[in-house]
Amino acid sequence: MAIHKGRGISAIEYPTGMNQNGDPSQAWIKMKPDGRVDVFSGTADIGNGSKTIQSQIVADTLGVPYDWVTYDNSNTDSSPVCTGTFASRATFVAGMAVKKAAENARTKLLEIAGKELEIDPADLEVADGEVVAKGAPQKKISVADVAVAATWTHGELITGTGAHLNPYAPIVDSETGRVELPPHAAISYAACAAEVEVDDETGNVRVTRLVQCFDVGTAINPTLVEGQIEGGAVQGLGLGVLENCYPYYPSVEHRGGQFGSYLAPGMEDLPQVDTIIIENPSAGGPYGAKGIGEMANNPQPPAIAAAVYDAIGVWVTELPITPERVLRALEAKAEPRREGKVVIFDEELSVNSVSNGGMRFEVPA
Amino acid sequence: MRLTVNGIERGIESAPLTPLLYVLREELGITSPKAGCQQGGCGACTVLVDGEARRACLLAVAAVDGAEITTVEGLGAPEALSAIQTAFHEHYAAQCGFCTSGMLIAAHAYLEHGGSGERESIQETLSGHVCRCTGYVKIIDAVAAAAGGEITSRQKWLPQTGEESPVEVPGAPA
């Protein structure tokens, strides 16, 4: 009857940008006559921050201040096709679509600016809302004035479309037997260290600390990345020790009948969470970004399982690591119980005793 | 029955045993209190009833007849956020936002009742509020910052003097 402390680590990789040819995103950008920018993209922001991040990508690519950008994903009729917010693709795939759209809009913007300044568009660049001649910063025009000129002088609309679809990559080429293209456009990596306290009397596992290190490529918005990782910590904690729809699956007996019988982590379950972001840019993502969404809750459960092993010396091989499973694992680890003359069959002991001279325990009838 | 909701007195026509949550959402059209578990377990429906944080899903409206109800709309306005709303905004304490109104109301009540701002007391007070995406870290940071007086209410969103003037559009129809 004691509290045992343990530490465990895990390491994972996670693919983003599915190359299975079924995952397109499209975007459309138009500039209003005052230089403000409307972005139409199909990714729903479900709290992952994709609206913010895609607006950042557009602002940076187009060279306008962030608060000039309005991101509109409210209408599936007016927004172009996007397969959605899933598979850690909103920044990676849809982000590429808005980046390409912004590049095309920038080309149009510089074309009009070139007419206004009478300079070759190739010699112009745009940043912070101003189009400036390369090497001659005194020759400049504000993006707003370019938009005005496009509308009222040149009769043009500064607009751009973009789409992203990873090339189809069969897992293995049936003729050559080789993989011609990587099946995923980017791989994110993560490691997690967990500290736990296991009560060997009640079987309760308390996670006291999670140190999480995620390689997310370029962190376009580090605070939002941190939010994803912190959220993943608590989801992973739930998967690791609490959340269970069917405790005796495939039997559906004893499943929860109401909200309170499904244990989601609450604020008091929160361990110390340390988050480390590693920026290892990807080749295929917008500004080197990778996906972070789904992988955020992957490394915690194995790290917790390893920490439980470190604490009590038994592997619990099913998730979540509930008190019942801890106690059963501890019981299985103990010597076979001898009750009177009946010996409880133990497969491992049986095999050992066979190899040690043929002595064998009998299975009670 | 009558309720004073965010300072405005409203007559209530719903049946007396209707949960306060449905009265707010369906009769009065105030949808910031969320219908989450509707069993008193998740905290998303929390509103202030005479200054106390209560679960609107479990309260029959007749039981709070004449009470003063406050939802997040009554804490502050977009152009003048309350201290706790400002703190949530500054600390990125919302992701999907479903739990946020309940969290804000409970945290506001915690501050009003002189909450110390220590992490353990925040965790204990808000432990009945389930959040599935933030991991709670930034919510606790926000409440601690507001309790510690680091963040106060602000009117940042009102147009600041000296900001750029609207773009003149030459040749455009007046």
Coordinates of N, CA and C in Angstrom, one line a residue, chain A residues 165-343:
Chain A
L165 N -3.6 20.6 -54.1 CA -4.0 19.2 -54.1 C -2.7 18.4 -54.2
N166 N -2.4 17.7 -53.2 CA -1.1 16.9 -53.2 C -1.2 15.9 -54.3
P167 N -0.1 15.6 -55.0 CA -0.1 14.7 -56.1 C -0.4 13.3 -55.6
Y168 N -1.0 12.5 -56.5 CA -1.4 11.2 -56.1 C -0.2 10.3 -55.9
A169 N -0.1 9.7 -54.7 CA 1.1 8.8 -54.4 C 0.5 7.5 -54.0
P170 N 0.6 6.5 -54.9 CA 0.2 5.1 -54.5 C 1.1 4.6 -53.4
I171 N 0.6 3.9 -52.5 CA 1.5 3.4 -51.4 C 2.7 2.7 -52.0
V172 N 2.4 1.7 -52.9 CA 3.5 1.0 -53.5 C 3.1 0.9 -55.0
D173 N 4.0 1.2 -55.9 CA 3.7 1.0 -57.3 C 3.6 -0.5 -57.6
S174 N 2.4 -0.9 -58.3 CA 2.2 -2.3 -58.4 C 3.1 -2.9 -59.4
E175 N 3.7 -2.2 -60.3 CA 4.6 -2.7 -61.3 C 6.0 -2.8 -60.8
T176 N 6.5 -1.6 -60.3 CA 7.9 -1.6 -59.9 C 8.1 -2.1 -58.5
G177 N 7.0 -2.1 -57.7 CA 7.1 -2.5 -56.3 C 7.8 -1.4 -55.5
R178 N 7.9 -0.2 -56.1 CA 8.6 0.9 -55.3 C 7.6 2.0 -55.0
V179 N 8.0 2.8 -54.0 CA 7.2 4.0 -53.7 C 7.8 5.1 -54.5
E180 N 7.1 5.6 -55.4 CA 7.6 6.7 -56.3 C 7.5 8.1 -55.7
L181 N 6.5 8.3 -54.9 CA 6.3 9.6 -54.2 C 6.1 9.3 -52.7
P182 N 6.5 10.1 -51.8 CA 6.2 9.9 -50.4 C 4.7 10.0 -50.2
P183 N 4.1 9.1 -49.5 CA 2.7 9.1 -49.3 C 2.2 10.3 -48.5
H184 N 3.1 11.0 -47.9 CA 2.6 12.2 -47.1 C 3.6 13.3 -47.5
A185 N 3.0 14.5 -47.4 CA 3.8 15.7 -47.8 C 4.7 16.2 -46.7
A186 N 4.4 15.9 -45.5 CA 5.3 16.3 -44.4 C 5.0 15.4 -43.2
I187 N 6.1 15.2 -42.5 CA 6.0 14.4 -41.2 C 6.3 15.3 -40.1
S188 N 5.4 15.3 -39.1 CA 5.7 16.0 -37.8 C 6.2 15.0 -36.8
Y189 N 7.0 15.4 -35.9 CA 7.5 14.5 -34.8 C 7.2 15.1 -33.5
A190 N 7.1 14.2 -32.5 CA 6.9 14.7 -31.1 C 7.4 13.7 -30.1
A191 N 7.8 14.2 -29.0 CA 8.1 13.3 -27.9 C 7.5 13.9 -26.6
C192 N 7.2 13.0 -25.7 CA 6.5 13.3 -24.5 C 7.1 12.6 -23.3
A193 N 7.3 13.3 -22.2 CA 7.7 12.6 -21.0 C 6.6 12.8 -20.0
A194 N 6.2 11.8 -19.3 CA 5.2 11.8 -18.3 C 5.7 11.4 -16.9
E195 N 5.2 12.1 -15.9 CA 5.4 11.7 -14.6 C 4.1 11.3 -13.9
V196 N 4.1 10.1 -13.3 CA 2.8 9.7 -12.7 C 3.0 9.3 -11.3
E197 N 1.9 9.2 -10.5 CA 1.9 8.6 -9.2 C 0.8 7.5 -9.3
V198 N 1.2 6.3 -8.9 CA 0.3 5.1 -9.0 C 0.1 4.6 -7.6
D199 N -1.2 4.5 -7.2 CA -1.6 4.0 -5.9 C -1.8 2.5 -6.0
D200 N -0.9 1.7 -5.4 CA -1.1 0.2 -5.7 C -2.2 -0.4 -4.9
E201 N -2.9 0.4 -4.0 CA -4.0 -0.1 -3.3 C -5.3 0.1 -4.1
T202 N -5.5 1.4 -4.5 CA -6.7 1.7 -5.3 C -6.5 1.5 -6.8
G203 N -5.3 1.5 -7.3 CA -5.0 1.4 -8.7 C -5.1 2.7 -9.4
N204 N -5.3 3.8 -8.7 CA -5.5 5.1 -9.3 C -4.1 5.6 -9.9
V205 N -4.2 6.1 -11.1 CA -3.0 6.7 -11.7 C -3.3 8.2 -11.8
R206 N -2.4 9.0 -11.2 CA -2.5 10.4 -11.3 C -1.3 10.9 -12.1
V207 N -1.6 11.6 -13.2 CA -0.5 12.2 -14.0 C -0.1 13.6 -13.4
T208 N 1.1 13.7 -13.0 CA 1.5 14.9 -12.3 C 2.3 15.9 -13.2
R209 N 2.9 15.4 -14.3 CA 3.6 16.3 -15.2 C 3.7 15.7 -16.6
L210 N 3.5 16.6 -17.6 CA 3.7 16.2 -19.0 C 4.6 17.2 -19.6
V211 N 5.8 16.7 -20.1 CA 6.7 17.6 -20.9 C 6.6 17.2 -22.3
Q212 N 6.2 18.1 -23.2 CA 5.9 17.8 -24.5 C 6.7 18.6 -25.5
C213 N 7.2 17.9 -26.5 CA 8.1 18.6 -27.4 C 7.6 18.2 -28.8
F214 N 7.2 19.2 -29.6 CA 6.6 19.0 -30.9 C 7.4 19.7 -32.0
D215 N 7.7 19.0 -33.0 CA 8.3 19.6 -34.2 C 7.1 19.8 -35.1
V216 N 6.8 21.1 -35.3 CA 5.6 21.5 -36.1 C 5.9 22.2 -37.4
G217 N 7.2 22.1 -37.8 CA 7.6 23.0 -38.9 C 7.6 24.4 -38.4
T218 N 7.4 25.3 -39.4 CA 7.3 26.7 -38.9 C 6.1 26.9 -38.1
A219 N 6.2 27.5 -37.0 CA 5.0 27.8 -36.2 C 4.5 29.2 -36.6
I220 N 3.5 29.2 -37.5 CA 3.0 30.4 -38.1 C 2.4 31.3 -37.0
N221 N 1.7 30.7 -36.0 CA 1.3 31.4 -34.8 C 1.6 30.6 -33.6
P222 N 2.8 30.9 -33.0 CA 3.2 30.0 -31.9 C 2.2 29.9 -30.7
T223 N 1.5 31.0 -30.4 CA 0.6 30.9 -29.3 C -0.5 29.9 -29.6
L224 N -1.0 29.9 -30.8 CA -2.1 29.0 -31.2 C -1.5 27.5 -31.2
V225 N -0.3 27.4 -31.7 CA 0.4 26.0 -31.7 C 0.4 25.5 -30.2
E226 N 0.8 26.4 -29.3 CA 0.9 26.1 -27.9 C -0.5 25.7 -27.4
G227 N -1.5 26.4 -27.8 CA -2.9 26.0 -27.4 C -3.2 24.7 -27.9
Q228 N -2.8 24.3 -29.1 CA -3.1 23.0 -29.6 C -2.4 21.9 -28.8
I229 N -1.2 22.2 -28.5 CA -0.4 21.2 -27.7 C -0.9 21.0 -26.3
E230 N -1.2 22.2 -25.7 CA -1.8 22.1 -24.3 C -3.1 21.4 -24.3
G231 N -3.9 21.7 -25.3 CA -5.2 21.0 -25.4 C -5.0 19.5 -25.6
G232 N -4.0 19.2 -26.5 CA -3.7 17.8 -26.7 C -3.2 17.1 -25.5
A233 N -2.5 17.8 -24.6 CA -2.0 17.2 -23.4 C -3.2 16.7 -22.5
V234 N -4.2 17.5 -22.4 CA -5.3 17.1 -21.6 C -6.2 16.0 -22.3
Q235 N -6.3 16.1 -23.6 CA -7.0 15.0 -24.3 C -6.2 13.7 -24.2
G236 N -4.9 13.8 -24.3 CA -4.1 12.6 -24.2 C -4.1 12.0 -22.8
L237 N -4.2 12.9 -21.8 CA -4.4 12.4 -20.4 C -5.7 11.7 -20.3
G238 N -6.7 12.2 -20.9 CA -8.0 11.6 -20.8 C -8.0 10.2 -21.5
L239 N -7.3 10.1 -22.7 CA -7.2 8.9 -23.4 C -6.4 7.9 -22.6
G240 N -5.4 8.4 -21.9 CA -4.5 7.6 -21.2 C -5.0 7.0 -19.9
V241 N -5.8 7.7 -19.2 CA -6.2 7.2 -17.9 C -7.7 7.3 -17.6
L242 N -8.5 8.1 -18.4 CA -9.9 8.3 -17.9 C -10.9 7.8 -18.9
E243 N -10.8 8.2 -20.2 CA -12.0 8.2 -21.1 C -12.2 6.8 -21.7
N244 N -13.4 6.3 -21.4 CA -13.8 5.0 -21.9 C -15.3 4.9 -22.1
C245 N -15.6 4.6 -23.4 CA -17.0 4.4 -23.7 C -17.5 3.1 -23.3
Y246 N -16.7 2.0 -23.6 CA -17.2 0.6 -23.3 C -16.0 0.0 -22.5
P247 N -16.2 -0.1 -21.2 CA -15.0 -0.6 -20.4 C -14.7 -2.0 -20.7
Y248 N -15.7 -2.8 -21.2 CA -15.5 -4.2 -21.4 C -15.7 -4.6 -22.9
Y249 N -15.3 -3.6 -23.8 CA -15.5 -3.8 -25.2 C -14.9 -5.2 -25.6
P250 N -15.5 -6.0 -26.5 CA -16.7 -5.7 -27.3 C -18.0 -5.8 -26.5
S251 N -18.0 -6.2 -25.3 CA -19.3 -6.2 -24.5 C -19.7 -4.7 -24.3
V252 N -20.9 -4.4 -24.4 CA -21.4 -3.0 -24.2 C -21.9 -2.9 -22.8
E253 N -21.7 -3.9 -22.0 CA -22.2 -3.8 -20.6 C -21.4 -2.7 -19.9
H254 N -22.0 -2.1 -18.9 CA -21.5 -1.1 -18.0 C -21.0 0.1 -18.8
R255 N -21.5 0.3 -20.0 CA -21.2 1.6 -20.7 C -21.9 2.7 -19.9
G256 N -21.3 3.9 -20.1 CA -21.9 5.1 -19.5 C -23.3 5.4 -20.0
G257 N -24.2 5.7 -19.2 CA -25.6 6.0 -19.6 C -25.8 7.5 -19.7
Q258 N -24.9 8.3 -19.1 CA -25.1 9.7 -19.1 C -23.8 10.5 -19.0
F259 N -23.9 11.8 -19.2 CA -22.7 12.6 -19.3 C -21.7 12.3 -18.2
G260 N -22.1 12.3 -17.0 CA -21.2 12.2 -15.8 C -20.5 10.8 -15.8
S261 N -20.9 9.8 -16.5 CA -20.2 8.5 -16.4 C -19.1 8.4 -17.5
Y262 N -19.0 9.4 -18.3 CA -17.9 9.4 -19.2 C -16.9 10.4 -18.7
L263 N -15.7 10.0 -18.2 CA -14.8 10.8 -17.5 C -13.9 11.6 -18.5
A264 N -14.3 12.9 -18.7 CA -13.4 13.8 -19.4 C -12.5 14.5 -18.4
P265 N -11.3 14.8 -18.7 CA -10.4 15.5 -17.7 C -11.0 16.8 -17.3
G266 N -11.0 17.1 -16.0 CA -11.5 18.4 -15.5 C -10.3 19.2 -15.2
M267 N -10.6 20.4 -14.7 CA -9.5 21.4 -14.4 C -8.6 20.8 -13.3
E268 N -9.1 20.0 -12.4 CA -8.3 19.5 -11.2 C -7.5 18.4 -11.6
D269 N -7.7 17.8 -12.8 CA -6.8 16.7 -13.3 C -5.6 17.3 -14.0
L270 N -5.6 18.6 -14.2 CA -4.5 19.2 -15.0 C -3.2 19.0 -14.3
P271 N -2.2 18.3 -15.0 CA -0.9 18.2 -14.5 C -0.1 19.5 -14.9
Q272 N 1.1 19.5 -14.4 CA 2.0 20.6 -14.9 C 2.3 20.2 -16.3
V273 N 2.1 21.2 -17.2 CA 2.3 21.0 -18.6 C 3.4 21.9 -19.1
D274 N 4.4 21.3 -19.7 CA 5.5 22.1 -20.2 C 5.5 21.8 -21.7
T275 N 5.5 22.9 -22.5 CA 5.4 22.8 -24.0 C 6.7 23.3 -24.6
I276 N 7.3 22.5 -25.5 CA 8.5 22.9 -26.2 C 8.1 22.8 -27.7
I277 N 8.3 23.9 -28.5 CA 8.0 23.8 -29.9 C 9.4 23.8 -30.7
I278 N 9.5 22.9 -31.5 CA 10.7 22.8 -32.4 C 10.3 23.2 -33.8
E279 N 11.0 24.2 -34.4 CA 10.6 24.6 -35.7 C 11.6 24.0 -36.7
N280 N 11.1 22.9 -37.4 CA 11.9 22.2 -38.4 C 11.1 22.3 -39.7
P281 N 11.4 23.3 -40.5 CA 10.4 23.6 -41.6 C 10.2 22.5 -42.6
S282 N 9.0 22.4 -43.1 CA 8.7 21.4 -44.1 C 9.0 22.0 -45.5
A283 N 9.2 21.1 -46.5 CA 9.4 21.6 -47.8 C 8.1 22.0 -48.5
G284 N 7.0 21.3 -48.1 CA 5.8 21.4 -48.9 C 4.7 22.3 -48.3
G285 N 4.9 22.7 -47.1 CA 3.8 23.5 -46.4 C 4.0 25.0 -46.5
P286 N 2.9 25.8 -46.2 CA 3.0 27.2 -46.4 C 4.1 27.8 -45.4
Y287 N 5.1 28.5 -45.9 CA 6.2 29.0 -45.1 C 6.8 27.9 -44.2
G288 N 6.8 26.7 -44.6 CA 7.4 25.6 -43.9 C 6.6 25.0 -42.8
A289 N 5.3 25.3 -42.7 CA 4.5 24.8 -41.7 C 4.2 23.3 -41.9
K290 N 3.9 22.6 -40.8 CA 3.4 21.2 -40.9 C 2.1 21.2 -40.1
G291 N 1.5 20.0 -40.0 CA 0.3 19.9 -39.2 C 0.5 19.6 -37.8
I292 N -0.4 20.1 -36.9 CA -0.2 19.9 -35.5 C -1.5 19.3 -34.9
G293 N -2.6 19.5 -35.6 CA -3.9 19.2 -34.9 C -4.1 17.9 -34.3
E294 N -4.1 16.8 -35.1 CA -4.5 15.5 -34.6 C -3.4 14.9 -33.7
M295 N -2.1 15.2 -34.1 CA -1.0 14.5 -33.4 C -0.9 15.0 -31.9
A296 N -1.6 16.1 -31.6 CA -1.3 16.7 -30.3 C -1.7 15.8 -29.2
N297 N -2.7 14.9 -29.4 CA -3.0 14.0 -28.3 C -2.5 12.6 -28.5
N298 N -1.5 12.4 -29.3 CA -1.0 11.0 -29.6 C 0.1 10.6 -28.6
P299 N 1.1 11.4 -28.2 CA 2.2 10.9 -27.5 C 2.0 10.7 -26.0
Q300 N 0.9 11.2 -25.4 CA 0.7 11.2 -24.0 C 0.4 9.8 -23.5
P301 N -0.6 9.1 -24.1 CA -1.0 7.7 -23.6 C 0.2 6.8 -23.5
P302 N 1.1 6.6 -24.5 CA 2.2 5.7 -24.4 C 3.2 6.1 -23.3
A303 N 3.4 7.5 -23.2 CA 4.3 8.0 -22.2 C 3.8 7.7 -20.8
I304 N 2.5 7.8 -20.6 CA 1.8 7.5 -19.3 C 2.0 6.0 -19.1
A305 N 1.7 5.2 -20.1 CA 1.8 3.7 -19.9 C 3.3 3.3 -19.5
A306 N 4.3 4.0 -20.1 CA 5.6 3.7 -19.7 C 5.9 4.2 -18.3
A307 N 5.4 5.3 -17.9 CA 5.6 5.8 -16.6 C 4.9 4.9 -15.5
V308 N 3.8 4.3 -15.9 CA 3.1 3.4 -15.0 C 4.0 2.1 -14.8
Y309 N 4.6 1.7 -15.9 CA 5.5 0.5 -15.8 C 6.7 0.9 -14.9
D310 N 7.2 2.1 -15.1 CA 8.3 2.5 -14.3 C 7.9 2.5 -12.8
A311 N 6.7 2.9 -12.5 CA 6.2 3.0 -11.2 C 6.0 1.7 -10.5
I312 N 5.3 0.8 -11.2 CA 4.8 -0.5 -10.5 C 5.4 -1.7 -11.2
G313 N 6.1 -1.6 -12.3 CA 6.8 -2.8 -12.8 C 5.9 -3.7 -13.7
V314 N 4.7 -3.2 -14.0 CA 3.9 -4.0 -14.9 C 3.4 -3.1 -16.1
W315 N 3.3 -3.7 -17.2 CA 2.8 -3.0 -18.4 C 1.2 -3.2 -18.4
V316 N 0.6 -2.1 -18.5 CA -0.9 -2.1 -18.7 C -1.1 -1.9 -20.2
T317 N -1.6 -2.9 -20.9 CA -1.5 -2.9 -22.3 C -2.8 -2.5 -23.0
E318 N -3.8 -2.0 -22.2 CA -5.0 -1.5 -22.7 C -5.2 -0.1 -22.2
L319 N -5.8 0.8 -23.1 CA -6.1 2.2 -22.6 C -7.6 2.3 -22.5
P320 N -8.1 3.1 -21.6 CA -7.3 3.9 -20.6 C -6.8 3.1 -19.5
I321 N -5.7 3.5 -18.8 CA -5.2 2.8 -17.7 C -6.0 3.1 -16.4
T322 N -7.1 2.4 -16.3 CA -8.1 2.6 -15.2 C -7.6 1.9 -14.0
P323 N -8.1 2.3 -12.8 CA -7.7 1.6 -11.6 C -8.0 0.1 -11.7
E324 N -9.0 -0.3 -12.3 CA -9.3 -1.8 -12.4 C -8.2 -2.5 -13.2
R325 N -7.8 -1.9 -14.3 CA -6.7 -2.5 -15.1 C -5.4 -2.5 -14.4
V326 N -5.1 -1.5 -13.6 CA -3.9 -1.4 -12.9 C -3.9 -2.6 -11.8
L327 N -5.0 -2.7 -11.1 CA -5.1 -3.8 -10.1 C -5.0 -5.1 -10.7
R328 N -5.7 -5.3 -11.9 CA -5.6 -6.7 -12.5 C -4.2 -7.0 -13.0
A329 N -3.5 -5.9 -13.5 CA -2.1 -6.1 -14.0 C -1.2 -6.5 -12.8
L330 N -1.5 -5.8 -11.7 CA -0.6 -6.1 -10.5 C -0.9 -7.5 -10.0
E331 N -2.2 -7.9 -10.1 CA -2.5 -9.3 -9.6 C -1.9 -10.3 -10.5
A332 N -1.9 -10.1 -11.8 CA -1.4 -11.0 -12.8 C 0.1 -11.2 -12.6
K333 N 0.8 -10.1 -12.1 CA 2.2 -10.1 -11.9 C 2.6 -11.0 -10.7
A334 N 1.7 -11.0 -9.7 CA 2.0 -11.8 -8.5 C 2.1 -13.2 -8.8
E335 N 2.7 -14.0 -7.9 CA 2.9 -15.4 -8.0 C 1.5 -16.1 -8.1
P336 N 1.4 -17.2 -8.8 CA 0.1 -17.9 -8.9 C -0.4 -18.2 -7.5
R337 N -1.6 -18.0 -7.3 CA -2.2 -18.2 -6.0 C -2.4 -19.7 -5.8
R338 N -2.1 -20.2 -4.6 CA -2.3 -21.6 -4.3 C -3.4 -21.7 -3.2
E339 N -4.5 -22.2 -3.6 CA -5.6 -22.3 -2.6 C -5.9 -23.7 -2.3
G340 N -5.4 -24.2 -1.2 CA -5.6 -25.6 -0.9 C -4.7 -26.4 -1.9
K341 N -5.3 -27.4 -2.5 CA -4.5 -28.2 -3.5 C -4.7 -27.7 -4.9
V342 N -5.6 -26.7 -5.1 CA -5.8 -26.2 -6.4 C -4.8 -25.2 -6.8
V343 N -4.2 -25.4 -8.0 CA -3.2 -24.5 -8.5 C -3.8 -23.7 -9.6

